[in-house]
mmCIF file with all atom_site columns, C-alpha atoms in Angstrom:
data_model
loop_
_atom_site.group_PDB
_atom_site.id
_atom_site.type_symbol
_atom_site.label_atom_id
_atom_site.label_alt_id
_atom_site.label_comp_id
_atom_site.label_asym_id
_atom_site.label_entity_id
_atom_site.label_seq_id
_atom_site.pdbx_PDB_ins_code
_atom_site.Cartn_x
_atom_site.Cartn_y
_atom_site.Cartn_z
_atom_site.occupancy
_atom_site.B_iso_or_equiv
_atom_site.pdbx_formal_charge
_atom_site.auth_seq_id
_atom_site.auth_comp_id
_atom_site.auth_asym_id
_atom_site.auth_atom_id
_atom_site.pdbx_PDB_model_num
ATOM 1   C CA . UNK A 1 1   ? -97.636  141.220 57.426 1.00 0.00 ? 1   UNK A CA 1
ATOM 2   C CA . UNK A 1 2   ? -94.939  142.606 55.200 1.00 0.00 ? 2   UNK A CA 1
ATOM 3   C CA . UNK A 1 3   ? -96.002  143.520 51.665 1.00 0.00 ? 3   UNK A CA 1
ATOM 4   C CA . UNK A 1 4   ? -94.914  141.211 48.901 1.00 0.00 ? 4   UNK A CA 1
ATOM 5   C CA . UNK A 1 5   ? -92.134  142.861 46.960 1.00 0.00 ? 5   UNK A CA 1
ATOM 6   C CA . UNK A 1 6   ? -91.656  141.820 43.367 1.00 0.00 ? 6   UNK A CA 1
ATOM 7   C CA . UNK A 1 7   ? -88.408  142.371 41.543 1.00 0.00 ? 7   UNK A CA 1
ATOM 8   C CA . UNK A 1 8   ? -88.829  145.015 38.862 1.00 0.00 ? 8   UNK A CA 1
ATOM 9   C CA . UNK A 1 9   ? -87.840  143.777 35.453 1.00 0.00 ? 9   UNK A CA 1
ATOM 10  C CA . UNK A 1 10  ? -87.865  145.442 32.067 1.00 0.00 ? 10  UNK A CA 1
ATOM 11  C CA . UNK A 1 11  ? -91.019  143.425 31.312 1.00 0.00 ? 11  UNK A CA 1
ATOM 12  C CA . UNK A 1 12  ? -92.777  144.975 34.324 1.00 0.00 ? 12  UNK A CA 1
ATOM 13  C CA . UNK A 1 13  ? -91.936  148.426 32.989 1.00 0.00 ? 13  UNK A CA 1
ATOM 14  C CA . UNK A 1 14  ? -93.436  147.615 29.588 1.00 0.00 ? 14  UNK A CA 1
ATOM 15  C CA . UNK A 1 15  ? -96.287  145.295 30.511 1.00 0.00 ? 15  UNK A CA 1
ATOM 16  C CA . UNK A 1 16  ? -98.461  146.364 33.410 1.00 0.00 ? 16  UNK A CA 1
ATOM 17  C CA . UNK A 1 17  ? -102.078 146.359 34.574 1.00 0.00 ? 17  UNK A CA 1
ATOM 18  C CA . UNK A 1 18  ? -103.212 148.715 31.792 1.00 0.00 ? 18  UNK A CA 1
ATOM 19  C CA . UNK A 1 19  ? -101.769 146.470 29.090 1.00 0.00 ? 19  UNK A CA 1
ATOM 20  C CA . UNK A 1 20  ? -103.252 143.325 30.669 1.00 0.00 ? 20  UNK A CA 1
ATOM 21  C CA . UNK A 1 21  ? -106.601 145.092 30.818 1.00 0.00 ? 21  UNK A CA 1
ATOM 22  C CA . UNK A 1 22  ? -106.419 146.173 27.167 1.00 0.00 ? 22  UNK A CA 1
ATOM 23  C CA . UNK A 1 23  ? -105.670 142.610 26.052 1.00 0.00 ? 23  UNK A CA 1
ATOM 24  C CA . UNK A 1 24  ? -108.550 141.214 28.096 1.00 0.00 ? 24  UNK A CA 1
ATOM 25  C CA . UNK A 1 25  ? -110.926 143.880 26.754 1.00 0.00 ? 25  UNK A CA 1
ATOM 26  C CA . UNK A 1 26  ? -110.087 142.976 23.146 1.00 0.00 ? 26  UNK A CA 1
ATOM 27  C CA . UNK A 1 27  ? -110.091 139.233 23.767 1.00 0.00 ? 27  UNK A CA 1
ATOM 28  C CA . UNK A 1 28  ? -113.648 139.039 25.079 1.00 0.00 ? 28  UNK A CA 1
ATOM 29  C CA . UNK A 1 29  ? -115.492 142.373 25.332 1.00 0.00 ? 29  UNK A CA 1
ATOM 30  C CA . UNK A 1 30  ? -118.712 140.927 26.780 1.00 0.00 ? 30  UNK A CA 1
ATOM 31  C CA . UNK A 1 31  ? -116.990 139.061 29.614 1.00 0.00 ? 31  UNK A CA 1
ATOM 32  C CA . UNK A 1 32  ? -114.754 142.062 30.262 1.00 0.00 ? 32  UNK A CA 1
ATOM 33  C CA . UNK A 1 33  ? -117.732 144.409 30.552 1.00 0.00 ? 33  UNK A CA 1
ATOM 34  C CA . UNK A 1 34  ? -119.621 141.972 32.747 1.00 0.00 ? 34  UNK A CA 1
ATOM 35  C CA . UNK A 1 35  ? -116.627 141.656 35.069 1.00 0.00 ? 35  UNK A CA 1
ATOM 36  C CA . UNK A 1 36  ? -116.193 145.422 35.351 1.00 0.00 ? 36  UNK A CA 1
ATOM 37  C CA . UNK A 1 37  ? -119.906 145.963 35.995 1.00 0.00 ? 37  UNK A CA 1
ATOM 38  C CA . UNK A 1 38  ? -119.855 143.198 38.618 1.00 0.00 ? 38  UNK A CA 1
ATOM 39  C CA . UNK A 1 39  ? -116.902 144.802 40.409 1.00 0.00 ? 39  UNK A CA 1
ATOM 40  C CA . UNK A 1 40  ? -118.549 148.208 40.284 1.00 0.00 ? 40  UNK A CA 1
ATOM 41  C CA . UNK A 1 41  ? -121.703 146.799 41.847 1.00 0.00 ? 41  UNK A CA 1
ATOM 42  C CA . UNK A 1 42  ? -120.301 144.362 44.389 1.00 0.00 ? 42  UNK A CA 1
ATOM 43  C CA . UNK A 1 43  ? -117.371 146.497 45.588 1.00 0.00 ? 43  UNK A CA 1
ATOM 44  C CA . UNK A 1 44  ? -119.049 149.888 45.020 1.00 0.00 ? 44  UNK A CA 1
ATOM 45  C CA . UNK A 1 45  ? -116.225 151.084 42.803 1.00 0.00 ? 45  UNK A CA 1
ATOM 46  C CA . UNK A 1 46  ? -116.103 153.683 40.064 1.00 0.00 ? 46  UNK A CA 1
ATOM 47  C CA . UNK A 1 47  ? -115.387 152.358 36.595 1.00 0.00 ? 47  UNK A CA 1
ATOM 48  C CA . UNK A 1 48  ? -111.802 153.605 36.843 1.00 0.00 ? 48  UNK A CA 1
ATOM 49  C CA . UNK A 1 49  ? -111.303 151.853 40.193 1.00 0.00 ? 49  UNK A CA 1
ATOM 50  C CA . UNK A 1 50  ? -112.866 148.613 38.898 1.00 0.00 ? 50  UNK A CA 1
ATOM 51  C CA . UNK A 1 51  ? -110.658 148.608 35.815 1.00 0.00 ? 51  UNK A CA 1
ATOM 52  C CA . UNK A 1 52  ? -107.553 149.299 37.912 1.00 0.00 ? 52  UNK A CA 1
ATOM 53  C CA . UNK A 1 53  ? -108.428 146.453 40.290 1.00 0.00 ? 53  UNK A CA 1
ATOM 54  C CA . UNK A 1 54  ? -109.151 144.018 37.439 1.00 0.00 ? 54  UNK A CA 1
ATOM 55  C CA . UNK A 1 55  ? -105.922 144.988 35.644 1.00 0.00 ? 55  UNK A CA 1
ATOM 56  C CA . UNK A 1 56  ? -103.910 144.312 38.807 1.00 0.00 ? 56  UNK A CA 1
ATOM 57  C CA . UNK A 1 57  ? -105.619 140.934 39.145 1.00 0.00 ? 57  UNK A CA 1
ATOM 58  C CA . UNK A 1 58  ? -104.915 140.010 35.509 1.00 0.00 ? 58  UNK A CA 1
ATOM 59  C CA . UNK A 1 59  ? -101.258 140.946 35.820 1.00 0.00 ? 59  UNK A CA 1
ATOM 60  C CA . UNK A 1 60  ? -100.597 138.952 39.026 1.00 0.00 ? 60  UNK A CA 1
ATOM 61  C CA . UNK A 1 61  ? -103.535 136.848 40.276 1.00 0.00 ? 61  UNK A CA 1
ATOM 62  C CA . UNK A 1 62  ? -101.555 135.200 43.087 1.00 0.00 ? 62  UNK A CA 1
ATOM 63  C CA . UNK A 1 63  ? -100.047 138.440 44.351 1.00 0.00 ? 63  UNK A CA 1
ATOM 64  C CA . UNK A 1 64  ? -103.442 140.115 44.086 1.00 0.00 ? 64  UNK A CA 1
ATOM 65  C CA . UNK A 1 65  ? -105.074 137.418 46.238 1.00 0.00 ? 65  UNK A CA 1
ATOM 66  C CA . UNK A 1 66  ? -102.296 137.531 48.840 1.00 0.00 ? 66  UNK A CA 1
ATOM 67  C CA . UNK A 1 67  ? -102.504 141.309 49.045 1.00 0.00 ? 67  UNK A CA 1
ATOM 68  C CA . UNK A 1 68  ? -106.313 141.245 49.335 1.00 0.00 ? 68  UNK A CA 1
ATOM 69  C CA . UNK A 1 69  ? -106.117 138.626 52.081 1.00 0.00 ? 69  UNK A CA 1
ATOM 70  C CA . UNK A 1 70  ? -103.559 140.700 54.012 1.00 0.00 ? 70  UNK A CA 1
ATOM 71  C CA . UNK A 1 71  ? -105.777 143.792 53.735 1.00 0.00 ? 71  UNK A CA 1
ATOM 72  C CA . UNK A 1 72  ? -108.799 141.830 54.965 1.00 0.00 ? 72  UNK A CA 1
ATOM 73  C CA . UNK A 1 73  ? -106.824 140.461 57.931 1.00 0.00 ? 73  UNK A CA 1
ATOM 74  C CA . UNK A 1 74  ? -105.721 143.946 58.895 1.00 0.00 ? 74  UNK A CA 1
ATOM 75  C CA . UNK A 1 75  ? -109.211 145.440 58.533 1.00 0.00 ? 75  UNK A CA 1
ATOM 76  C CA . UNK A 1 76  ? -110.810 142.655 60.566 1.00 0.00 ? 76  UNK A CA 1
ATOM 77  C CA . UNK A 1 77  ? -108.164 142.798 63.293 1.00 0.00 ? 77  UNK A CA 1
ATOM 78  C CA . UNK A 1 78  ? -106.721 139.303 62.867 1.00 0.00 ? 78  UNK A CA 1
ATOM 79  C CA . UNK A 1 79  ? -103.120 138.825 64.042 1.00 0.00 ? 79  UNK A CA 1
ATOM 80  C CA . UNK A 1 80  ? -102.150 136.526 61.160 1.00 0.00 ? 80  UNK A CA 1
ATOM 81  C CA . UNK A 1 81  ? -103.594 133.965 58.738 1.00 0.00 ? 81  UNK A CA 1
ATOM 82  C CA . UNK A 1 82  ? -103.830 131.320 61.472 1.00 0.00 ? 82  UNK A CA 1
ATOM 83  C CA . UNK A 1 83  ? -105.873 133.605 63.709 1.00 0.00 ? 83  UNK A CA 1
ATOM 84  C CA . UNK A 1 84  ? -108.131 134.388 60.738 1.00 0.00 ? 84  UNK A CA 1
ATOM 85  C CA . UNK A 1 85  ? -108.581 130.729 59.775 1.00 0.00 ? 85  UNK A CA 1
ATOM 86  C CA . UNK A 1 86  ? -109.386 129.679 63.338 1.00 0.00 ? 86  UNK A CA 1
ATOM 87  C CA . UNK A 1 87  ? -111.832 132.512 64.038 1.00 0.00 ? 87  UNK A CA 1
ATOM 88  C CA . UNK A 1 88  ? -113.672 132.111 60.707 1.00 0.00 ? 88  UNK A CA 1
ATOM 89  C CA . UNK A 1 89  ? -113.945 128.347 61.106 1.00 0.00 ? 89  UNK A CA 1
ATOM 90  C CA . UNK A 1 90  ? -117.172 126.555 62.027 1.00 0.00 ? 90  UNK A CA 1
ATOM 91  C CA . UNK A 1 91  ? -115.089 124.468 64.456 1.00 0.00 ? 91  UNK A CA 1
ATOM 92  C CA . UNK A 1 92  ? -112.266 126.668 65.782 1.00 0.00 ? 92  UNK A CA 1
ATOM 93  C CA . UNK A 1 93  ? -110.808 124.021 68.104 1.00 0.00 ? 93  UNK A CA 1
ATOM 94  C CA . UNK A 1 94  ? -110.544 121.430 65.333 1.00 0.00 ? 94  UNK A CA 1
ATOM 95  C CA . UNK A 1 95  ? -109.042 123.980 62.945 1.00 0.00 ? 95  UNK A CA 1
ATOM 96  C CA . UNK A 1 96  ? -106.414 125.016 65.505 1.00 0.00 ? 96  UNK A CA 1
ATOM 97  C CA . UNK A 1 97  ? -105.601 121.349 66.160 1.00 0.00 ? 97  UNK A CA 1
ATOM 98  C CA . UNK A 1 98  ? -105.139 120.644 62.411 1.00 0.00 ? 98  UNK A CA 1
ATOM 99  C CA . UNK A 1 99  ? -102.835 123.642 62.065 1.00 0.00 ? 99  UNK A CA 1
ATOM 100 C CA . UNK A 1 100 ? -100.842 122.683 65.178 1.00 0.00 ? 100 UNK A CA 1
ATOM 101 C CA . UNK A 1 101 ? -100.540 119.055 64.023 1.00 0.00 ? 101 UNK A CA 1
ATOM 102 C CA . UNK A 1 102 ? -99.423  120.110 60.555 1.00 0.00 ? 102 UNK A CA 1
ATOM 103 C CA . UNK A 1 103 ? -96.887  122.569 61.965 1.00 0.00 ? 103 UNK A CA 1
ATOM 104 C CA . UNK A 1 104 ? -95.463  119.983 64.390 1.00 0.00 ? 104 UNK A CA 1
ATOM 105 C CA . UNK A 1 105 ? -95.233  117.307 61.704 1.00 0.00 ? 105 UNK A CA 1
ATOM 106 C CA . UNK A 1 106 ? -93.545  119.592 59.170 1.00 0.00 ? 106 UNK A CA 1
ATOM 107 C CA . UNK A 1 107 ? -91.184  121.473 61.475 1.00 0.00 ? 107 UNK A CA 1
ATOM 108 C CA . UNK A 1 108 ? -87.479  121.270 60.659 1.00 0.00 ? 108 UNK A CA 1
ATOM 109 C CA . UNK A 1 109 ? -85.535  119.428 63.311 1.00 0.00 ? 109 UNK A CA 1
#
Protein backbone atom coordinates (compact mmCIF):
# COMPACT_ATOMS: atom_id res chain seq x y z
CA UNK A 1 0.00 0.00 0.00
CA UNK A 2 1.43 3.31 -1.05
CA UNK A 3 1.74 5.94 1.68
CA UNK A 4 -0.74 8.77 1.62
CA UNK A 5 1.00 11.89 0.41
CA UNK A 6 -0.42 15.21 1.49
CA UNK A 7 0.31 18.40 -0.38
CA UNK A 8 2.51 20.67 1.71
CA UNK A 9 0.99 24.07 2.22
CA UNK A 10 2.19 27.10 4.12
CA UNK A 11 -0.31 26.15 6.85
CA UNK A 12 1.37 22.74 7.24
CA UNK A 13 4.70 24.48 7.75
CA UNK A 14 3.27 26.70 10.49
CA UNK A 15 0.73 24.40 12.12
CA UNK A 16 1.87 20.87 12.84
CA UNK A 17 1.53 18.11 15.43
CA UNK A 18 3.34 20.12 18.12
CA UNK A 19 0.98 23.06 17.74
CA UNK A 20 -2.11 20.81 17.73
CA UNK A 21 -0.79 19.16 20.87
CA UNK A 22 -0.17 22.49 22.61
CA UNK A 23 -3.72 23.65 21.85
CA UNK A 24 -5.21 20.41 23.14
CA UNK A 25 -3.08 20.57 26.30
CA UNK A 26 -4.32 24.09 27.10
CA UNK A 27 -7.92 23.36 26.15
CA UNK A 28 -8.41 20.49 28.58
CA UNK A 29 -5.34 19.54 30.66
CA UNK A 30 -7.00 16.65 32.51
CA UNK A 31 -8.25 14.91 29.37
CA UNK A 32 -4.92 15.57 27.66
CA UNK A 33 -2.97 14.00 30.52
CA UNK A 34 -5.33 11.05 30.70
CA UNK A 35 -4.95 10.44 26.97
CA UNK A 36 -1.15 10.59 27.13
CA UNK A 37 -1.03 8.26 30.14
CA UNK A 38 -3.40 5.86 28.38
CA UNK A 39 -1.21 5.79 25.27
CA UNK A 40 1.91 5.27 27.36
CA UNK A 41 0.31 2.32 29.11
CA UNK A 42 -1.58 0.65 26.28
CA UNK A 43 1.06 1.12 23.56
CA UNK A 44 4.10 0.97 25.88
CA UNK A 45 5.36 4.33 24.68
CA UNK A 46 7.58 6.92 26.31
CA UNK A 47 5.93 10.23 27.08
CA UNK A 48 7.66 11.80 24.08
CA UNK A 49 6.43 9.02 21.77
CA UNK A 50 2.88 9.24 23.16
CA UNK A 51 2.77 13.01 22.68
CA UNK A 52 4.13 12.70 19.13
CA UNK A 53 1.52 10.06 18.28
CA UNK A 54 -1.33 12.08 19.80
CA UNK A 55 -0.19 15.26 18.01
CA UNK A 56 -0.18 13.42 14.67
CA UNK A 57 -3.68 12.14 15.40
CA UNK A 58 -4.96 15.61 16.32
CA UNK A 59 -3.52 17.15 13.17
CA UNK A 60 -4.98 14.56 10.75
CA UNK A 61 -7.28 11.95 12.34
CA UNK A 62 -8.27 10.36 9.02
CA UNK A 63 -4.73 10.14 7.70
CA UNK A 64 -3.56 8.82 11.06
CA UNK A 65 -6.15 6.02 10.99
CA UNK A 66 -5.34 5.09 7.39
CA UNK A 67 -1.63 4.99 8.15
CA UNK A 68 -2.16 2.90 11.30
CA UNK A 69 -4.36 0.46 9.38
CA UNK A 70 -1.73 0.11 6.63
CA UNK A 71 0.98 -0.56 9.23
CA UNK A 72 -1.19 -3.19 10.93
CA UNK A 73 -1.90 -4.90 7.59
CA UNK A 74 1.80 -5.04 6.80
CA UNK A 75 2.76 -6.33 10.26
CA UNK A 76 0.07 -9.02 10.20
CA UNK A 77 0.91 -10.13 6.66
CA UNK A 78 -2.39 -9.23 4.99
CA UNK A 79 -2.23 -8.55 1.24
CA UNK A 80 -4.73 -5.67 1.34
CA UNK A 81 -7.75 -4.38 3.26
CA UNK A 82 -10.03 -7.01 1.72
CA UNK A 83 -7.77 -9.84 2.85
CA UNK A 84 -7.68 -8.29 6.34
CA UNK A 85 -11.46 -7.85 6.53
CA UNK A 86 -12.14 -11.40 5.37
CA UNK A 87 -9.59 -13.05 7.67
CA UNK A 88 -10.65 -11.04 10.75
CA UNK A 89 -14.34 -11.71 10.13
CA UNK A 90 -16.41 -14.16 12.18
CA UNK A 91 -17.87 -15.38 8.87
CA UNK A 92 -15.16 -15.08 6.19
CA UNK A 93 -17.28 -16.54 3.38
CA UNK A 94 -20.14 -14.11 3.98
CA UNK A 95 -17.74 -11.17 4.25
CA UNK A 96 -16.05 -12.10 0.96
CA UNK A 97 -19.46 -12.46 -0.70
CA UNK A 98 -20.58 -8.99 0.52
CA UNK A 99 -17.37 -7.43 -0.78
CA UNK A 100 -17.65 -9.24 -4.13
CA UNK A 101 -21.32 -8.27 -4.49
CA UNK A 102 -20.58 -4.64 -3.66
CA UNK A 103 -17.65 -4.53 -6.08
CA UNK A 104 -19.69 -6.10 -8.90
CA UNK A 105 -22.64 -3.77 -8.32
CA UNK A 106 -20.49 -0.63 -8.19
CA UNK A 107 -18.04 -1.41 -10.98
CA UNK A 108 -17.85 1.07 -13.85
CA UNK A 109 -19.07 -0.40 -17.10
